[in-house]
Coordinates of C-alpha atoms and ligand atoms in Angstrom, one line a residue:
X1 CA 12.1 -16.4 6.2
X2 CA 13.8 -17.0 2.9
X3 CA 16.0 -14.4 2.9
X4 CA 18.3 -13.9 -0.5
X5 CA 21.3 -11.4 -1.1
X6 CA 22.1 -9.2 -4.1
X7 CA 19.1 -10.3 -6.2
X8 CA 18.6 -9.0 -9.8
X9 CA 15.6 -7.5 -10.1
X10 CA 15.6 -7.0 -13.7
X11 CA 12.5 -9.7 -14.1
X12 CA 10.9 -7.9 -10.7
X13 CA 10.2 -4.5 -12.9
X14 CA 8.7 -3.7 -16.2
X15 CA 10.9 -1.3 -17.3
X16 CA 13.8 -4.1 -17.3
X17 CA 15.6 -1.7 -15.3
X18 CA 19.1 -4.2 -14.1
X19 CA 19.2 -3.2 -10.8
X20 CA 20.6 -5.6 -7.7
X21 CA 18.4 -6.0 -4.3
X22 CA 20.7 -6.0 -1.4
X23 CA 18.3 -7.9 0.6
X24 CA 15.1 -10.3 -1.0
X25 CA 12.4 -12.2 0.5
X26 CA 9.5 -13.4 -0.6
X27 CA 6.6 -13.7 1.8
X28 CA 3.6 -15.8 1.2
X29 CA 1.7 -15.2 4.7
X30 CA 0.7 -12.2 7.3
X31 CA 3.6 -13.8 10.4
X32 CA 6.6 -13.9 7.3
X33 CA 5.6 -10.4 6.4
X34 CA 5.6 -9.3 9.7
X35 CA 9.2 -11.1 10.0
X36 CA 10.6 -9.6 7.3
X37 CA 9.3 -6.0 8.4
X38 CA 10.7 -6.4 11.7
X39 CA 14.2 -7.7 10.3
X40 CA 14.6 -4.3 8.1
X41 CA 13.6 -2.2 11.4
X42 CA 16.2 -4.1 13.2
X43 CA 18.7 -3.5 10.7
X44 CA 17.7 0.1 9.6
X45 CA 17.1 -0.8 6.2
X46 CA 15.2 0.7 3.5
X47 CA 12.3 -1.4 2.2
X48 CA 10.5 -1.8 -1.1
X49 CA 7.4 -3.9 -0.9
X50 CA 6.9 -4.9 -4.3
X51 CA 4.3 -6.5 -6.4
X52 CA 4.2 -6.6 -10.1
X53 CA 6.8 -3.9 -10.5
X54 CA 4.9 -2.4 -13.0
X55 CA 4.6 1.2 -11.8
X56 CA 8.0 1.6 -10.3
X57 CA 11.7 3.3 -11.6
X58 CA 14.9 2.1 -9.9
X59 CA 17.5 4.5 -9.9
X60 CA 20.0 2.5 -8.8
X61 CA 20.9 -1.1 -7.1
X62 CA 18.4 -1.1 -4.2
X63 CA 20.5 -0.8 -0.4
X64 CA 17.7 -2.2 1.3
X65 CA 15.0 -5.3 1.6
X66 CA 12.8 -5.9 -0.9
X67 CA 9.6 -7.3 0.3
X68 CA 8.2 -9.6 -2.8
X69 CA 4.6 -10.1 -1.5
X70 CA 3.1 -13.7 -2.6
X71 CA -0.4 -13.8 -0.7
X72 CA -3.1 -15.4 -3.1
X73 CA -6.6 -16.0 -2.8
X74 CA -10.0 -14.9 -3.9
X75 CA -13.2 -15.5 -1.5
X76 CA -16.6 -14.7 -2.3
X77 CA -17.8 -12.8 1.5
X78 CA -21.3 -12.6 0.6
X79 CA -23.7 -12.6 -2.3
X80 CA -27.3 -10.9 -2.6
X81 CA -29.3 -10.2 -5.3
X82 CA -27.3 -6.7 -6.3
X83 CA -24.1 -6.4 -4.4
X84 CA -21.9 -8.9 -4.1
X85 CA -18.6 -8.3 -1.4
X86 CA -15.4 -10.2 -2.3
X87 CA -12.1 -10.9 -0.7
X88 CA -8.7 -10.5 -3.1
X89 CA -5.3 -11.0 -1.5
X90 CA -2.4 -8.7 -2.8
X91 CA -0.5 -11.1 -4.7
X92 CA -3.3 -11.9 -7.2
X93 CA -2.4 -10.6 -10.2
X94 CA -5.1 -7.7 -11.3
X95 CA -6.1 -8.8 -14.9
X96 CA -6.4 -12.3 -13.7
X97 CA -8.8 -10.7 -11.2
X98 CA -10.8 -8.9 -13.6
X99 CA -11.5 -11.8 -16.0
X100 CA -12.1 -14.4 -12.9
X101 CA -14.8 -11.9 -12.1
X102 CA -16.2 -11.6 -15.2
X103 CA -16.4 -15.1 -15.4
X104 CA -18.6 -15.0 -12.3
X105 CA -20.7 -12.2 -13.4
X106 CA -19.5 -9.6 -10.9
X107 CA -19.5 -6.9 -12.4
X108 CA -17.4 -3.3 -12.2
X109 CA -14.3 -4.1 -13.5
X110 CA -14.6 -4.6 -16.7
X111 CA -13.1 -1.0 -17.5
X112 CA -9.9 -1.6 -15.4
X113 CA -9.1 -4.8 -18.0
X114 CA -5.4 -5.3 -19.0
X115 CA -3.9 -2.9 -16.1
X116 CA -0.6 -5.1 -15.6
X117 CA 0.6 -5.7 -11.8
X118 CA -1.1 -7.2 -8.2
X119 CA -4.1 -6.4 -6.7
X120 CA -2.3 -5.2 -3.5
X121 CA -0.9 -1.8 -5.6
X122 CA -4.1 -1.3 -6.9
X123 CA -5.2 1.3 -4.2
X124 CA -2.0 3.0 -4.0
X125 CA -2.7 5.0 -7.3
X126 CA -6.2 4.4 -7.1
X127 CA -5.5 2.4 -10.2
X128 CA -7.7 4.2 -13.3
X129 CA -8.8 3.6 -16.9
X130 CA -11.5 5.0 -19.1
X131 CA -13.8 6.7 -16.5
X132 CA -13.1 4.1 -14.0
X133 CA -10.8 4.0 -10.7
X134 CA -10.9 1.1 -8.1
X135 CA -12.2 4.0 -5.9
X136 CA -16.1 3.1 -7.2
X137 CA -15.6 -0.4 -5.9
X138 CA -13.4 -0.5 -3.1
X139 CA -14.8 -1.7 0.2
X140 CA -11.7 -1.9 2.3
X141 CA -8.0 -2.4 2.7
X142 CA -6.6 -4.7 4.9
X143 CA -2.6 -4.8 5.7
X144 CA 0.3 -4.2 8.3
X145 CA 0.9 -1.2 10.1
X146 CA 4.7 -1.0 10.1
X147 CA 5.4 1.3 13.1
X148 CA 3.1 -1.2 15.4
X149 CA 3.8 -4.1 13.5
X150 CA 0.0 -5.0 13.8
X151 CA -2.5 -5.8 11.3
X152 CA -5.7 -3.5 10.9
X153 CA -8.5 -2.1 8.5
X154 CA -8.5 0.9 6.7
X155 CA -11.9 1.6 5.6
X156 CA -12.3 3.1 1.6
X157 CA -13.9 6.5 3.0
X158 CA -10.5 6.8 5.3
X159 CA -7.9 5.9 2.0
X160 CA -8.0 9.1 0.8
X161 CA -8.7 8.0 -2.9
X162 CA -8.2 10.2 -5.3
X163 CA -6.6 10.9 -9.0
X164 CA -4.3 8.8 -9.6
X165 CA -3.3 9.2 -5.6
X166 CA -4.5 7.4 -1.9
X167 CA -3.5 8.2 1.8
X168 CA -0.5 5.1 0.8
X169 CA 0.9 7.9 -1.2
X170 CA 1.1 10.4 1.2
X171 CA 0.5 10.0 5.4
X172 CA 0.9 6.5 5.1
X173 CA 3.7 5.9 2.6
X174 CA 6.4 3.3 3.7
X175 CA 3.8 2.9 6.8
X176 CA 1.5 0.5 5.5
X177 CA 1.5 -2.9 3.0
X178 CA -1.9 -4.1 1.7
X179 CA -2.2 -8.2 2.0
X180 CA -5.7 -8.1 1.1
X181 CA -9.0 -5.8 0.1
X182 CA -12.3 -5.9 -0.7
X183 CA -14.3 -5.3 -3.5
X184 CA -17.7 -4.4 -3.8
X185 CA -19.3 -5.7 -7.2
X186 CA -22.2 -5.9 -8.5
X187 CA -24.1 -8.8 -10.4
X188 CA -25.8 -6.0 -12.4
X189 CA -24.2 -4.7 -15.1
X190 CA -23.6 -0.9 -15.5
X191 CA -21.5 0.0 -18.5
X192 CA -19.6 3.5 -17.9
X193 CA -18.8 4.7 -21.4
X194 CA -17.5 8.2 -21.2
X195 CA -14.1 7.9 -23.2
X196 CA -14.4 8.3 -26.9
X197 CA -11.6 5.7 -27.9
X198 CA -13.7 2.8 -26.0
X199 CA -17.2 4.0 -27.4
X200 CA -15.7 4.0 -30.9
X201 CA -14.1 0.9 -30.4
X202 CA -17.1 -0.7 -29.0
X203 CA -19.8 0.7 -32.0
X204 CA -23.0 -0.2 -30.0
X205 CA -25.2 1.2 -27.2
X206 CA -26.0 -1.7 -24.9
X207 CA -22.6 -3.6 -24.5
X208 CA -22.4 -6.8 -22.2
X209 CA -19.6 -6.3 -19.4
X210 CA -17.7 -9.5 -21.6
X211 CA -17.9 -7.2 -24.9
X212 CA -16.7 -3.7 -22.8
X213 CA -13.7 -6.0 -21.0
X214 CA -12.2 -7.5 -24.4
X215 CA -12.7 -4.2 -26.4
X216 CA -11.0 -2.1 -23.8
X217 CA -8.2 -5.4 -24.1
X218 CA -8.3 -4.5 -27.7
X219 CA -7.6 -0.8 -28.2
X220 CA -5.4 -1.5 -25.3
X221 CA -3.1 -4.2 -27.3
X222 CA -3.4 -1.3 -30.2
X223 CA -1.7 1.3 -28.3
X224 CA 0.4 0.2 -25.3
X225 CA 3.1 -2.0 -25.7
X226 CA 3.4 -5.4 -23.8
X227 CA 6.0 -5.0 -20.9
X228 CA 6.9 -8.6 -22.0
X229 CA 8.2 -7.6 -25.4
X230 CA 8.9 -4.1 -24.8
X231 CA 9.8 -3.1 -21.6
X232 CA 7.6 0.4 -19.8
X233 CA 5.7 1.2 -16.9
X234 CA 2.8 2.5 -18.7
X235 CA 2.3 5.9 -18.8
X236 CA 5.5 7.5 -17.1
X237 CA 4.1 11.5 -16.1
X238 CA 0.6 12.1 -14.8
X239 CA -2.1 13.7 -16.3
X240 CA -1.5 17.3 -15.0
X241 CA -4.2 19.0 -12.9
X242 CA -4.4 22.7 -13.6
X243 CA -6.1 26.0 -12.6
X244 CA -8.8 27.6 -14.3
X245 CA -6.7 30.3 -15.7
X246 CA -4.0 28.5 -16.4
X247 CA -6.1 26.5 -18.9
X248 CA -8.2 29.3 -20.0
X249 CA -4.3 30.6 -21.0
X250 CA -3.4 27.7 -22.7
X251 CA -6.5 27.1 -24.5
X252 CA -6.4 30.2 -26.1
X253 CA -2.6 29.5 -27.3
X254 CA -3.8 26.3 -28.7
X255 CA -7.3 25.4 -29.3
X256 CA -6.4 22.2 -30.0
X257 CA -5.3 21.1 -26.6
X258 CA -7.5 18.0 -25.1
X259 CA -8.7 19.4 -21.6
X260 CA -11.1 17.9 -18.9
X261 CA -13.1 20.4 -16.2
X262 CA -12.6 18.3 -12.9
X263 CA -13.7 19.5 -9.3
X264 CA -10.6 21.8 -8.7
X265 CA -9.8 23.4 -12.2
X266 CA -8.9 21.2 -15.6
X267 CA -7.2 17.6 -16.1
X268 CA -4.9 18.2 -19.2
X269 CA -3.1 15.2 -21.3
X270 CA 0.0 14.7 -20.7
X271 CA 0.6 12.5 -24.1
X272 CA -0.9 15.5 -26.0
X273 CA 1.9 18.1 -24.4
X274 CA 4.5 15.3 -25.1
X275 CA 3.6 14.7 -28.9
X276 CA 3.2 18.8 -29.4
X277 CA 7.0 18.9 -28.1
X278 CA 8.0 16.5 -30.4
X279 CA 8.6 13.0 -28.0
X280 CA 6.2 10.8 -29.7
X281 CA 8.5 7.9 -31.1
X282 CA 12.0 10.0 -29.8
X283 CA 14.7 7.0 -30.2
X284 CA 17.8 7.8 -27.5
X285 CA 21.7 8.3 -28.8
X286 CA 24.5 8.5 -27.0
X287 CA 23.9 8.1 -23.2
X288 CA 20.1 7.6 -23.9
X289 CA 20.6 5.0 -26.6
X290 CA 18.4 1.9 -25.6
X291 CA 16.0 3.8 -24.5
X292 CA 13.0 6.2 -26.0
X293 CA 8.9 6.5 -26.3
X294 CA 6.5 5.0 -27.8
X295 CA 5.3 5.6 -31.7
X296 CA 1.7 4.9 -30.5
X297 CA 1.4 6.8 -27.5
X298 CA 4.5 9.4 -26.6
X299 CA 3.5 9.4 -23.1
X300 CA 5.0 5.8 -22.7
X301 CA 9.0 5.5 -22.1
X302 CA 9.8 2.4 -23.1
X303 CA 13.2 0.7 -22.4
X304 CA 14.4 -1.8 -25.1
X305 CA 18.1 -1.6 -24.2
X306 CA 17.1 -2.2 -20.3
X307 CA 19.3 1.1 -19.5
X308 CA 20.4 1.5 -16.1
X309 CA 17.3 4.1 -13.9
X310 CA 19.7 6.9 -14.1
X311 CA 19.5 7.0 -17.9
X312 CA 15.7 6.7 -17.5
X313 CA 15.9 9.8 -15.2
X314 CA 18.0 11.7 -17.7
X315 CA 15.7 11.5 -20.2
X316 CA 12.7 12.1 -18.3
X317 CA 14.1 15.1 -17.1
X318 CA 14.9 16.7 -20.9
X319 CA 10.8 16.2 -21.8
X320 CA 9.7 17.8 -18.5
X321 CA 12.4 20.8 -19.3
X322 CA 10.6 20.7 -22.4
X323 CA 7.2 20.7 -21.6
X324 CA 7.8 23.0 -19.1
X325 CA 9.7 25.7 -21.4
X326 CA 7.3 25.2 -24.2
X327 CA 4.3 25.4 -21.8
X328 CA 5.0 26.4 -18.3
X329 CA 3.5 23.4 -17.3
X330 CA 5.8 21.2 -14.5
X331 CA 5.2 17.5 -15.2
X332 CA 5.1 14.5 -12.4
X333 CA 7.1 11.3 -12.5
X334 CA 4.0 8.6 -12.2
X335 CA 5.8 5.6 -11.0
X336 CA 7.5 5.8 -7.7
X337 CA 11.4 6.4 -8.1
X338 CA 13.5 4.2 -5.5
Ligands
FAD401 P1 4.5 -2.2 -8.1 O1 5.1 -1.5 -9.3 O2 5.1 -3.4 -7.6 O3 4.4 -1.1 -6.9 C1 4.0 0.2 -7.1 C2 4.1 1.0 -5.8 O4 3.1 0.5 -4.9 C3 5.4 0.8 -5.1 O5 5.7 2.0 -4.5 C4 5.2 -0.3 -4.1 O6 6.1 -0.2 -3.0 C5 3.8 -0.1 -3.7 N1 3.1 -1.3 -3.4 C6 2.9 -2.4 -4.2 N2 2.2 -3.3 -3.6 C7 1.9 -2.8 -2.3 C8 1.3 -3.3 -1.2 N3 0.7 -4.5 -1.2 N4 1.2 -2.6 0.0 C9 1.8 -1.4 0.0 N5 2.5 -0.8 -1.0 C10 2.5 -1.6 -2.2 N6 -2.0 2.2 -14.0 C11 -3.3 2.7 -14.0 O7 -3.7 3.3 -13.0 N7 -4.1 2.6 -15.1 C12 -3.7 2.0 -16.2 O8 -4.5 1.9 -17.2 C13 -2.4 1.5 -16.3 N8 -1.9 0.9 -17.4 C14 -0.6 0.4 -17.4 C15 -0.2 -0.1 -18.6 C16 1.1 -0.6 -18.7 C17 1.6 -1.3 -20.0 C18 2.0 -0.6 -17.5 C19 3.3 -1.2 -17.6 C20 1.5 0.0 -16.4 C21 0.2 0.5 -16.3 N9 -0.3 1.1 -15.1 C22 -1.6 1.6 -15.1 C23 0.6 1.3 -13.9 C24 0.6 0.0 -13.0 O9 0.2 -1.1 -13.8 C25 -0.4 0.1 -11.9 O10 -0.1 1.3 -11.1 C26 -0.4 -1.1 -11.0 O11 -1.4 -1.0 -10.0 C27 0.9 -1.3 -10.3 O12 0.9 -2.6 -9.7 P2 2.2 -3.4 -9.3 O13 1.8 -4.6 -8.5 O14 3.0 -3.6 -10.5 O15 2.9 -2.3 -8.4
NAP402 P1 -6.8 8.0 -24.4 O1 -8.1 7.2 -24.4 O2 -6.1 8.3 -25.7 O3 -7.0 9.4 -23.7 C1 -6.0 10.3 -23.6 C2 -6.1 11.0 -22.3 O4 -7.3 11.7 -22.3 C3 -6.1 10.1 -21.1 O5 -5.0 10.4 -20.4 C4 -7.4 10.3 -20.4 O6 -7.3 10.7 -19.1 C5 -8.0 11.5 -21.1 N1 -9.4 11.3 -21.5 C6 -9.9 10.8 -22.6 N2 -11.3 10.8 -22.6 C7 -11.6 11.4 -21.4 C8 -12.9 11.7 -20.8 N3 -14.1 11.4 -21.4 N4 -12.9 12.2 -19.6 C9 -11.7 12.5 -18.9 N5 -10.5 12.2 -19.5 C10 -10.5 11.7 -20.7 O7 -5.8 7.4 -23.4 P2 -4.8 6.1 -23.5 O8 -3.4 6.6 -23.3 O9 -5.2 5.3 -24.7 O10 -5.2 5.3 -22.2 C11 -6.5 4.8 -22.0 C12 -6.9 4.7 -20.6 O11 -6.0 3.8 -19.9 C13 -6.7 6.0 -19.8 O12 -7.8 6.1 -18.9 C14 -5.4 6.0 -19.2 O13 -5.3 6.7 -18.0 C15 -5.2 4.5 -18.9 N6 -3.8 4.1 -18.9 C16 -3.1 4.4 -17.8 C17 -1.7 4.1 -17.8 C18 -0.9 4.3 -16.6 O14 0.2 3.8 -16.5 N7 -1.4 5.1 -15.6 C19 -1.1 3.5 -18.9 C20 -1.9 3.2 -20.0 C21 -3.3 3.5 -20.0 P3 -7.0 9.6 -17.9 O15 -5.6 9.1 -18.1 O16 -7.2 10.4 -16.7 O17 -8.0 8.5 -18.0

């Protein structure tokens, strides 16, 4: 085990964040991971098992191990006329995924294009883009228990998938790393075009998966920034899930508002309640200078001045206090704060 002390991790996370790792290894097979696990039990230390870093907010330098998982590999499992079953290790990187696919003709990710990040995150959020989730073609999850330090197989109908959220989130959070999982595509292609932007965008009824994957690259490029230039984590609350009443409430207050009926009550837009309080394009002074959102979408905190976490957290905290005094509506944190 190639074990490193006080590592910057400013490269290891979008948001630039330039935060130290006491402890770093990077493991590139299932016996180092298992080392390295059992080396923070032995040592009661906290661990972050990171991939792409692209959906995470460090508050501070990181007292613990941070587990850089390396694993590659994509294997076809089987092939039939329809379905087609196939093998991804976690340190793939997801986009590359999607367009290796494509160049195969499996098909069913074409949706999910552009997400930065590995394919080993990709169930913890249930990772999700206009209409789409991994959910609809997820076969299974294979990783490390940490509290028997064995490998096993958690089946899709057991990972708890839902918006934006998995079992990885909840019962088995810190219990269990992903190394590999398989996908369930098909060599049929069945266009989901539900979202207004990508229809728009897209300007015909019969799209090839090809066309739907470099459209949805397009309007992407249009209105995210590139972590590379422009350091973020994507979109930094959740969408928040509310009550029938609650939105029935709000909707009369402003007929405007974007809303979504979903199986328990209404999916509103976060970005929408964050440009109506006036965050789209906010630029930080004083102890928030460096950092601000996005002109194109206010829902985005970007981080040009690669600010220390806590001056992330500060600011994240005045637009919930604002959303929540000029709504009543309590906004989440989507990246995981460490
Ligand atoms: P990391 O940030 O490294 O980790 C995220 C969390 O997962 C951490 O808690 C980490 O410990 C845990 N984790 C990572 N790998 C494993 C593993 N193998 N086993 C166990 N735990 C693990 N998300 C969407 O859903 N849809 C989008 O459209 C989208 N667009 C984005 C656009 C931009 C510009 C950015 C910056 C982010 C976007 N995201 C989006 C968020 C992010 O890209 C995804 O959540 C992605 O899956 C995170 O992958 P990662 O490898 O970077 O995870
Ligand atoms: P958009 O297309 O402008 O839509 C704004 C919001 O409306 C989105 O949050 C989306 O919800 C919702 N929405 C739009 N059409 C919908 C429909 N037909 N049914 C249900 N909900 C609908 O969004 P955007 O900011 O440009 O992002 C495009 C897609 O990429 C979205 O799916 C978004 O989630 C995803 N994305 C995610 C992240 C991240 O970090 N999580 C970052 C960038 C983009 P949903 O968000 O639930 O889809």
């Amino acid at each position: 085990m190639n074990l490193q002390h006080n590592v910057p991790l400013q490269d290891y996370n979008t948001l630039a964040v330039p935060a130290l790792a006491r402890y770093f290894v990077a493991v590139h097979s299932e016996s180092e991971l298992q080392e390295a696990v059992r080396f923070s039990q032995e040592k009661a230390l906290a661990r972050l098992v990171l991939g792409g870093g692209s959906n995470i907010v460090l508050a501070s330098d990181f007292d613990g191990l941070v587990i850089y998982l390396c694993m590659k590999g994509i294997t076809l499992a089987s092939s039939g006329a329809e379905r087609i079953k196939v093998g991804v290790a976690a340190g793939e990187n997801w986009d590359a995924l999607v367009q290796y696919s494509l160049s195969q003709g499996w098909y069913g990710l074409e949706n999910l294009s552009a997400i930065p990040g590995n394919v080993g995150a990709a169930p913890i959020q249930n990772i999700g883009a206009y209409g789409v989730e991994i959910s609809s073609v997820l076969g299974s999850v294979y990783g490390l228990d940490v509290d028997t330090l064995q490998y096993r197989q958690i089946e899709r109908s057991e990972c708890e998938l839902a918006y934006r959220d998995s079992i990885f989130k909840q019962s088995l959070k810190d219990r269990f790393v992903i190394t590999h999982i398989d996908l369930q595509l098909s060599a049929v292609s069945a266009p989901v075009l539900t979202y207004p932007a990508l229809v728009e965008a897209l300007g015909e009824k019969e799209p090839t998966p090809q066309r739907i994957a470099e459209t949805v690259r397009q309007v992407r490029g249009q209105k995210l920034p590139n972590p590379a230039e422009l350091p973020n984590a994507g979109s930094f609350f959740k969408n928040p899930l509310v009550s029938e009443t609650i939105f029935r409430e709000l909707k009369a207050r402003y007929p405007d508002m974007p809303a979504w009926a979903t199986a328990s009550g209404y999916k509103l837009a976060a970005g929408w309640l964050l440009e109506q309080a006036g965050w789209r394009g906010f630029e930080g002074e004083g102890e928030l200078s460096g950092l601000g959102t996005y002109s194109q979408q206010a829902l985005v905190m970007i981080n040009p001045g690669r600010c220390l976490g806590n001056a992330i957290l500060k600011l994240a905290d005045q637009i919930k206090h604002s959303v929540q005094t000029r709504f009543g509506i309590a906004l989440e944190i989507e990246p995981r704060v460490y």
